[in-house]
Amino acid sequence: MSTVTTRIAPSPTGQMHIGTVRSALFNYVWAKHNKGTFLIRIEDTDTERNRPEWTQMIWDDFEWCGLIPDKKYIQSEHAPRHRELLERLVQEGKAYVSHEPSKNDPNIEVAVIRLKNPGKTVVFNDLIHGEITFDTTELGDFVIARSMDDPLYHFAVVVDDADAHVSHVIRGEDILSSTPRQILIQEALGFSRPIYAHLPLILSADRKKLSKRHHVVSLADYRDEGILPEAMINYLALLGWNPGTDEEHFSLEQLIERFSFDGVQKSGAIFDRTKLLSVNQHWMRELSDDDFSKHLDVGLPISHKLPISHKIVVLLKERAKTFKEAQEMLLGELSCLFSEPTLDRNQLSIKKPKERPSMTKTALEGLLEPLKALPEGISAEAVKEAVMPLADAEEAVGKGGRGAVLWPLRYALSGQERSPDPFTLISILGTKEAISRIRKAIAILKK
Ligand code: GLU
C-alpha cells in the first residue's frame, strides 16, 4: 500500500476559521488512520493579505487542537521551485507570457502567465462526491501566475502538493470548482494526480454558508468562550461525518481509529450550537477537579480566582456548558459560596405581606436545631433528608406550603433570586456557616 500523506494549507489572512480546523482534522485523522504523514503548509503567496502574526496564530491554533503536524512549512520558501516550473512550462510551450492591460488599472500593461488550455473534459473521482466530469473549455487559457515570481494559488498548490507527495487532497467543497483547473496544471507539469475528497460545506441553521459577518466562525472565539479543544474536535468531526451508530463522543484517538470516508455526507452540514455545547459539557465533565479548576482561572484577574472545592466542581459540571458560563456563575449566582450575601428583608418571605416576617422567622428558627445536629461535610442528599420533613411539617409550613420554608432558607443562604437549592448550598457552605447566615436572616426579620 502506498503511503498516505495529507495536508492542510491555510492562508495567514485572518483568524482561524472553524471550517479550516475541520478540514485539518479530517486530513489529520485520515493520515493517522493510515499511519501516514500530516503536513501543514502556510499558503502565504497572497502577499497583500498575509500578516506574519497570523502565521504564528495558525501554528498555535493547531497545537491547541492537538493537530500536531509531522512537517510544517511556509509556501513562500518554495518560491524558486515555483519559478523553475513556471519557466519550464513556458519553455515547453505549455504556458505563455501574455502582455495585457492590468485588471486593476487598464493603463498599465502586465505580463501574466497563462496556461495553454487543451480544452478537454476532466473526469476525476472524489471520495465523497463520486465521479465528477468538468468541461474545461470554458476556462480558456487561464492565468497561473501574475509574473514569473508571483504564482497564483492554483499553480503553487499543485507544485507543493506534488513535491510533498500528497496522496489525498481533503478540503472544503468551496474549492471543488477549482480542482479541474489544478488537474490541468498537474497534467501540464507531468505530475500524478492525488486522490480528492471535498468536504460538505458548513451551513448555519438557515442553511446559509457560515460567514464571518453573521456567525461566530473563528476558533479563537470558541476557545475564549471556554470550549475545550477535545469538544471542538469532537464536534467538528460530527459536522459532516457520522460513525454509522448513535455514538456522539469521540476523542481524537477514537476518531483516528473510526474515521472513514464512507461516513462523510455529501450535503451541507448544519452547525448546531446546542450540540456543540452539549459535547463541550461532556468533555468538561471528563476533567479531573484540578484540570477543571485550571480552566476556570483562564482569562480571570488574580482577584477573581476562587478556591474551588470538589463539591463546587460537581455543581459546575452539572450546570455549566462552557467555562465562560461557569465563571459567570461563580461571579454571579454562586458568589454566595465565597462570600456572605447582603440580604433584603422584603425578599426573605414569599407569602402574604402581613404575616410574612413572623412566619418566616418561625420557619427559619425551626431549622436551627436540626441543622446543628448535622455534621460538616454532609452531602446535599443527607441535608435534604433532614430538612424536607421540617418543610413538610404542618406547623412550620402554615398556609405557605414547602416554599414558605425553602424559599427563605435558600435566600438566607444565597441572597440571590436564583441559586442552587438550599440543600446543595448547605452541603457546600458547611452547617456552621449555614447556621450563621440563617441567624443573620432571623435578626433582620426581628427588626
Ligand atoms: N490556501 C487555500 C485555502 O485556504 C488552500 C485550499 C486547498 O486546500 O487547496 O483556501
Coordinates of C-alpha atoms and ligand atoms in Angstrom, one line a residue:
M1 CA 0.0 0.0 0.0
S2 CA 1.4 3.4 -0.9
T3 CA 1.9 5.9 2.0
V4 CA -0.8 8.3 2.8
T5 CA 0.2 12.0 3.0
T6 CA -2.3 14.7 3.7
R7 CA -2.0 18.4 4.2
I8 CA -3.9 21.4 5.4
A9 CA -3.0 24.6 3.5
P10 CA -4.3 27.6 5.4
S11 CA -3.6 31.2 4.3
P12 CA -2.5 33.6 7.0
T13 CA -5.1 36.2 6.3
G14 CA -7.1 36.2 9.4
Q15 CA -8.2 34.3 12.4
M16 CA -8.6 30.5 12.0
H17 CA -12.0 29.6 10.6
I18 CA -13.6 26.6 12.2
G19 CA -14.1 25.2 8.6
T20 CA -10.3 25.1 8.3
V21 CA -10.0 23.3 11.6
R22 CA -12.5 20.7 10.4
S23 CA -10.6 20.2 7.1
A24 CA -7.4 19.9 9.1
L25 CA -9.0 17.4 11.4
F26 CA -10.2 15.1 8.6
N27 CA -6.8 15.3 7.0
Y28 CA -5.1 14.5 10.3
V29 CA -7.3 11.5 11.2
W30 CA -7.1 10.1 7.7
A31 CA -3.3 10.3 7.7
K32 CA -3.0 8.8 11.2
H33 CA -5.6 6.1 10.4
N34 CA -3.3 5.0 7.6
K35 CA -0.1 5.5 9.6
G36 CA 0.8 8.3 7.2
T37 CA 2.0 11.9 7.3
F38 CA 0.1 15.1 8.0
L39 CA 1.5 18.4 6.8
I40 CA 0.7 22.0 7.5
R41 CA 1.6 24.4 4.7
I42 CA 1.0 28.0 5.2
E43 CA 0.0 29.4 1.9
D44 CA 1.4 32.9 2.0
T45 CA 1.6 33.6 -1.7
D46 CA -1.1 36.3 -1.5
T47 CA 1.4 38.9 -0.2
E48 CA -1.1 41.7 0.0
R49 CA -3.3 39.9 2.5
N50 CA -0.8 38.0 4.6
R51 CA 0.4 39.0 8.0
P52 CA 3.2 37.2 9.9
E53 CA 1.3 37.2 13.2
W54 CA -1.5 35.2 11.6
T55 CA 1.1 32.5 10.7
Q56 CA 2.1 32.2 14.3
M57 CA -1.5 32.0 15.2
I58 CA -2.1 29.1 12.8
W59 CA 0.7 27.1 14.4
D60 CA -0.7 27.9 17.9
D61 CA -4.3 27.1 17.0
F62 CA -3.5 23.7 15.5
E63 CA -1.4 22.9 18.5
W64 CA -4.2 23.9 20.8
C65 CA -6.5 21.4 18.9
G66 CA -3.9 18.7 19.2
L67 CA -3.5 18.5 15.4
I68 CA 0.3 18.3 15.5
P69 CA 1.8 18.1 12.0
D70 CA 4.6 15.7 11.1
K71 CA 6.1 18.5 9.0
K72 CA 5.3 22.2 8.7
Y73 CA 6.5 24.8 6.2
I74 CA 5.7 28.0 4.5
Q75 CA 4.8 28.1 0.9
S76 CA 6.9 31.2 0.0
E77 CA 10.0 29.1 1.0
H78 CA 9.4 27.3 -2.3
A79 CA 9.4 30.4 -4.5
P80 CA 12.5 29.3 -6.5
R81 CA 10.8 26.0 -7.3
H82 CA 7.6 27.7 -8.4
R83 CA 9.7 29.9 -10.7
E84 CA 11.6 27.0 -12.1
L85 CA 8.4 25.1 -13.0
L86 CA 6.7 28.2 -14.5
E87 CA 9.8 28.8 -16.7
R88 CA 9.7 25.1 -17.7
L89 CA 6.1 25.3 -18.8
V90 CA 6.7 28.4 -20.8
Q91 CA 9.8 26.8 -22.5
E92 CA 7.8 23.6 -23.3
G93 CA 5.1 25.8 -24.8
K94 CA 2.5 24.6 -22.3
A95 CA 2.1 28.1 -20.9
Y96 CA 2.9 31.5 -22.3
V97 CA 3.6 35.0 -21.1
S98 CA 0.7 37.3 -22.0
H99 CA 1.1 41.0 -22.2
E100 CA -2.2 42.6 -21.4
P101 CA -3.8 45.5 -19.6
S102 CA -3.8 45.1 -15.8
K103 CA -7.2 44.2 -14.3
N104 CA -6.7 46.8 -11.6
D105 CA -5.5 49.6 -13.9
P106 CA -6.1 49.2 -17.7
N107 CA -3.5 51.8 -18.4
I108 CA -0.8 49.5 -17.1
E109 CA 0.4 46.6 -19.1
V110 CA 1.3 43.4 -17.2
A111 CA 2.9 40.2 -18.3
V112 CA 0.9 37.4 -16.8
I113 CA 1.5 33.7 -17.4
R114 CA -1.4 31.8 -18.9
L115 CA -1.7 28.0 -19.2
K116 CA -2.5 26.8 -22.7
N117 CA -5.7 25.0 -22.0
P118 CA -6.0 21.8 -24.1
G119 CA -9.8 22.3 -23.7
K120 CA -10.6 18.8 -22.6
T121 CA -13.1 17.3 -20.3
V122 CA -11.6 16.5 -17.0
V123 CA -13.0 13.5 -15.1
F124 CA -12.0 12.8 -11.6
N125 CA -13.1 10.6 -8.8
D126 CA -13.9 12.4 -5.5
L127 CA -14.0 10.2 -2.4
I128 CA -17.2 11.9 -1.2
H129 CA -18.9 13.1 -4.3
G130 CA -18.0 10.2 -6.7
E131 CA -17.2 10.8 -10.3
I132 CA -17.1 14.4 -11.4
T133 CA -16.9 15.5 -15.0
F134 CA -16.0 19.0 -15.9
D135 CA -15.7 20.6 -19.4
T136 CA -12.7 22.9 -19.1
T137 CA -13.0 24.7 -22.4
E138 CA -15.0 27.5 -20.8
L139 CA -12.0 28.2 -18.6
G140 CA -10.0 29.4 -21.6
D141 CA -6.2 29.9 -21.2
F142 CA -6.4 30.8 -17.5
V143 CA -3.8 32.8 -15.6
I144 CA -1.5 30.7 -13.4
A145 CA 0.9 33.5 -12.3
R146 CA 0.9 37.3 -12.2
S147 CA 4.6 37.2 -13.1
M148 CA 7.4 34.6 -13.0
D149 CA 7.9 35.4 -9.3
D150 CA 4.2 35.6 -8.4
P151 CA 2.4 32.3 -8.9
L152 CA -1.3 32.1 -8.2
Y153 CA -2.7 29.7 -5.7
H154 CA -3.7 27.1 -8.3
F155 CA -0.2 26.8 -9.5
A156 CA 1.6 26.9 -6.2
V157 CA -0.8 24.4 -4.6
V158 CA -0.2 21.9 -7.4
V159 CA 3.5 22.1 -7.3
D160 CA 3.7 22.0 -3.5
D161 CA 1.3 19.1 -3.2
A162 CA 3.3 17.1 -5.8
D163 CA 6.7 17.9 -4.2
A164 CA 5.4 16.8 -0.8
H165 CA 4.0 13.6 -2.3
V166 CA 0.5 14.5 -1.0
S167 CA -1.6 11.4 -1.7
H168 CA -5.0 12.8 -0.6
V169 CA -6.2 16.4 -1.0
I170 CA -9.0 16.7 1.5
R171 CA -10.6 20.2 1.6
G172 CA -13.8 22.1 1.6
E173 CA -16.3 21.8 -1.2
D174 CA -15.9 25.6 -1.9
I175 CA -12.7 24.6 -3.7
L176 CA -14.3 21.8 -5.8
S177 CA -14.7 24.1 -8.8
S178 CA -11.0 24.9 -8.8
T179 CA -10.0 21.3 -9.0
P180 CA -10.3 20.8 -12.8
R181 CA -8.0 23.8 -13.2
Q182 CA -5.5 22.3 -10.9
I183 CA -5.7 19.0 -12.7
L184 CA -4.9 20.7 -16.0
I185 CA -1.8 22.3 -14.3
Q186 CA -0.8 18.9 -12.9
E187 CA -1.1 17.3 -16.3
A188 CA 1.0 20.0 -17.9
L189 CA 3.7 19.5 -15.3
G190 CA 3.5 15.7 -15.8
F191 CA 2.6 15.2 -12.1
S192 CA 0.5 12.3 -10.9
R193 CA -3.0 13.1 -9.6
P194 CA -3.7 12.9 -5.9
I195 CA -7.0 11.5 -4.6
Y196 CA -9.6 14.2 -3.9
A197 CA -12.2 14.5 -1.2
H198 CA -14.2 17.7 -0.9
L199 CA -15.9 18.0 2.4
P200 CA -19.5 19.3 2.7
L201 CA -19.9 23.0 3.4
I202 CA -20.7 24.1 6.9
L203 CA -24.0 25.8 7.0
S204 CA -25.9 27.9 9.6
A205 CA -29.3 26.8 10.9
D206 CA -30.9 28.8 8.0
R207 CA -28.8 26.8 5.5
K208 CA -26.6 29.7 4.6
K209 CA -22.9 29.4 4.3
L210 CA -21.3 30.3 7.6
S211 CA -19.9 33.8 7.3
K212 CA -17.7 35.9 9.4
R213 CA -20.2 38.7 9.4
H214 CA -23.2 36.8 10.7
H215 CA -21.8 33.9 12.6
V216 CA -19.1 33.0 15.1
V217 CA -16.6 31.3 12.9
S218 CA -13.3 31.8 14.4
L219 CA -11.7 29.1 16.6
A220 CA -10.4 31.8 18.9
D221 CA -13.9 32.9 19.8
Y222 CA -14.9 29.4 20.8
R223 CA -11.7 29.0 22.8
D224 CA -12.3 32.3 24.6
E225 CA -15.8 31.2 25.5
G226 CA -14.3 28.1 27.2
I227 CA -14.9 25.4 24.7
L228 CA -12.4 22.6 25.2
P229 CA -10.2 21.5 22.4
E230 CA -11.5 18.0 22.9
A231 CA -15.0 19.2 22.4
M232 CA -14.2 21.3 19.4
I233 CA -12.5 18.4 17.7
N234 CA -15.3 16.0 18.6
Y235 CA -18.0 18.4 17.4
L236 CA -16.2 19.3 14.2
A237 CA -15.8 15.6 13.3
L238 CA -19.6 15.2 13.6
L239 CA -20.0 18.1 11.2
G240 CA -20.2 16.1 8.1
W241 CA -19.1 12.7 9.3
N242 CA -21.1 10.1 11.3
P243 CA -19.8 6.8 12.7
G244 CA -22.9 4.9 11.5
T245 CA -24.1 4.5 15.1
D246 CA -25.7 6.7 17.7
E247 CA -22.3 7.4 19.4
E248 CA -21.6 11.0 19.8
H249 CA -18.4 11.3 21.9
F250 CA -15.1 10.7 20.3
S251 CA -11.6 11.5 21.4
L252 CA -9.0 12.3 18.7
E253 CA -7.6 8.8 19.2
Q254 CA -11.0 7.3 18.7
L255 CA -11.6 9.4 15.5
I256 CA -8.3 8.1 14.1
E257 CA -9.5 4.6 14.6
R258 CA -13.0 5.1 13.4
F259 CA -12.9 7.6 10.6
S260 CA -13.6 6.6 7.0
F261 CA -14.9 8.5 4.0
D262 CA -17.9 6.2 3.9
G263 CA -19.3 8.1 6.9
V264 CA -18.9 11.6 5.2
Q265 CA -22.1 13.1 3.9
K266 CA -22.4 14.9 0.6
S267 CA -24.9 17.6 1.6
G268 CA -24.1 20.6 3.7
A269 CA -23.5 20.1 7.4
I270 CA -25.6 22.4 9.7
F271 CA -23.7 24.0 12.5
D272 CA -25.7 23.3 15.7
R273 CA -24.5 25.4 18.7
T274 CA -26.7 23.5 21.1
K275 CA -25.0 20.3 20.1
L276 CA -21.6 21.9 20.4
L277 CA -22.4 23.0 23.9
S278 CA -23.6 19.6 24.9
V279 CA -20.5 18.0 23.5
N280 CA -18.4 20.5 25.5
Q281 CA -20.3 19.8 28.7
H282 CA -19.5 16.1 28.2
W283 CA -15.7 16.9 27.9
M284 CA -15.9 19.3 30.8
R285 CA -17.3 16.5 32.9
E286 CA -14.5 14.2 32.0
L287 CA -11.9 16.6 33.5
S288 CA -10.3 16.0 36.9
D289 CA -11.1 18.6 39.6
D290 CA -7.6 20.0 39.2
D291 CA -7.9 20.4 35.5
F292 CA -11.4 21.8 35.7
S293 CA -10.2 24.4 38.2
K294 CA -7.3 25.4 36.0
H295 CA -9.7 26.1 33.1
L296 CA -11.9 28.2 35.4
D297 CA -9.0 30.6 36.0
V298 CA -8.3 31.3 32.3
G299 CA -8.8 34.9 31.5
L300 CA -9.7 36.0 35.0
P301 CA -7.7 38.6 37.0
I302 CA -6.0 37.1 40.1
S303 CA -8.5 38.8 42.4
H304 CA -11.3 36.7 40.8
K305 CA -9.6 33.3 41.3
L306 CA -11.6 31.4 43.8
P307 CA -11.0 28.3 46.0
I308 CA -12.9 25.6 44.1
S309 CA -13.8 22.6 46.2
H310 CA -14.8 19.2 44.8
K311 CA -18.4 19.9 45.6
I312 CA -18.3 23.2 43.6
V313 CA -16.7 21.3 40.6
V314 CA -19.6 18.8 40.8
L315 CA -22.1 21.7 40.8
L316 CA -20.5 23.4 37.9
K317 CA -20.2 20.2 35.9
E318 CA -23.9 19.8 36.3
R319 CA -24.8 23.3 35.3
A320 CA -22.2 24.9 33.0
K321 CA -21.8 24.2 29.3
T322 CA -18.7 26.4 28.8
F323 CA -16.1 27.6 31.1
K324 CA -17.2 31.2 30.5
E325 CA -20.6 30.2 31.7
A326 CA -19.0 28.6 34.8
Q327 CA -17.0 31.7 35.5
E328 CA -20.2 33.8 35.2
M329 CA -22.0 31.5 37.6
L330 CA -19.1 31.8 40.1
L331 CA -19.2 35.5 40.0
G332 CA -23.0 35.7 39.9
E333 CA -25.4 33.2 41.4
L334 CA -22.7 31.2 43.0
S335 CA -20.8 34.1 44.6
C336 CA -22.6 33.3 47.8
L337 CA -20.3 30.2 48.1
F338 CA -17.3 32.5 48.6
S339 CA -18.7 35.5 50.5
E340 CA -21.7 36.2 52.7
P341 CA -24.6 37.8 50.8
T342 CA -26.4 41.0 51.7
L343 CA -30.0 40.2 52.5
D344 CA -33.0 42.3 51.6
R345 CA -35.7 41.9 54.3
N346 CA -38.6 42.1 51.8
Q347 CA -37.1 39.2 49.8
L348 CA -36.9 36.9 52.7
S349 CA -40.5 35.8 52.6
I350 CA -42.8 35.0 49.8
K351 CA -46.3 34.9 51.2
K352 CA -48.9 37.3 52.4
P353 CA -47.3 40.6 53.4
K354 CA -48.8 40.9 56.8
E355 CA -47.9 37.5 58.1
R356 CA -44.7 37.0 56.4
P357 CA -41.9 38.3 58.6
S358 CA -43.1 36.5 61.7
M359 CA -44.0 33.3 59.8
T360 CA -40.7 33.3 58.0
K361 CA -38.8 33.9 61.3
T362 CA -40.5 30.9 62.9
A363 CA -39.8 28.8 59.9
L364 CA -36.1 29.7 59.9
E365 CA -35.8 29.3 63.7
G366 CA -37.3 25.8 63.4
L367 CA -34.3 24.8 61.2
L368 CA -31.6 25.8 63.6
E369 CA -31.5 22.8 65.9
P370 CA -31.9 20.2 63.2
L371 CA -29.1 21.8 61.2
K372 CA -26.8 22.0 64.3
A373 CA -27.2 18.2 64.6
L374 CA -25.8 17.7 61.1
P375 CA -22.0 17.1 60.7
E376 CA -19.8 19.2 58.5
G377 CA -19.0 17.8 55.1
I378 CA -22.5 16.3 54.7
S379 CA -23.9 15.5 51.3
A380 CA -26.8 17.6 49.8
E381 CA -29.0 14.5 49.8
A382 CA -28.5 14.0 53.6
V383 CA -29.3 17.7 54.2
K384 CA -32.4 17.2 52.1
E385 CA -33.4 14.2 54.2
A386 CA -33.0 16.2 57.4
V387 CA -34.7 19.4 56.2
M388 CA -37.6 18.2 54.0
P389 CA -39.7 16.8 56.8
L390 CA -39.5 20.2 58.5
A391 CA -40.6 21.9 55.4
D392 CA -43.4 19.5 55.1
A393 CA -44.4 19.7 58.7
E394 CA -47.8 21.4 59.2
E395 CA -46.7 23.9 61.9
A396 CA -43.7 25.2 60.0
V397 CA -45.5 25.4 56.8
G398 CA -48.7 27.2 57.8
K399 CA -50.5 28.2 54.7
G400 CA -47.4 28.8 52.7
G401 CA -46.6 25.2 51.7
R402 CA -43.0 24.0 51.5
G403 CA -41.9 27.2 49.7
A404 CA -42.6 29.1 52.9
V405 CA -39.6 27.3 54.4
L406 CA -37.4 26.5 51.4
W407 CA -37.5 30.0 49.8
P408 CA -36.4 31.9 52.9
L409 CA -33.8 29.3 53.7
R410 CA -32.4 29.4 50.2
Y411 CA -32.5 33.2 50.1
A412 CA -30.9 33.5 53.6
L413 CA -28.0 31.4 52.4
S414 CA -27.6 32.9 48.9
G415 CA -29.1 36.4 48.9
Q416 CA -30.0 35.6 45.3
E417 CA -33.3 35.1 43.5
R418 CA -31.7 32.2 41.6
S419 CA -29.2 29.9 43.1
P420 CA -28.7 26.2 43.6
D421 CA -31.2 24.5 46.0
P422 CA -30.7 25.1 49.8
F423 CA -29.5 21.5 50.4
T424 CA -26.7 21.9 48.0
L425 CA -25.8 25.3 49.4
I426 CA -25.7 23.9 53.0
S427 CA -23.6 21.0 51.9
I428 CA -21.1 23.3 50.2
L429 CA -21.1 26.1 52.8
G430 CA -21.0 23.7 55.8
T431 CA -23.5 23.6 58.6
K432 CA -21.7 26.2 60.7
E433 CA -21.7 28.9 58.0
A434 CA -25.2 28.0 57.0
I435 CA -26.5 28.4 60.6
S436 CA -24.7 31.7 60.9
R437 CA -26.4 33.0 57.8
I438 CA -29.8 31.8 58.9
R439 CA -29.3 33.6 62.2
K440 CA -28.5 36.8 60.4
A441 CA -31.7 36.4 58.4
I442 CA -33.7 35.9 61.6
A443 CA -32.1 39.0 63.1
I444 CA -33.2 41.0 60.0
L445 CA -36.7 39.7 60.4
K446 CA -36.8 40.8 64.0
K447 CA -36.2 44.4 63.1
Ligands
GLU1 N1 -5.0 28.2 0.8 C1 -6.2 27.6 0.4 C2 -7.3 28.0 1.3 O1 -7.1 28.3 2.4 C3 -5.9 26.1 0.3 C4 -7.0 25.3 -0.3 C5 -6.6 23.9 -0.6 O2 -6.7 23.1 0.4 O3 -6.2 23.6 -1.7 O4 -8.4 28.0 0.9

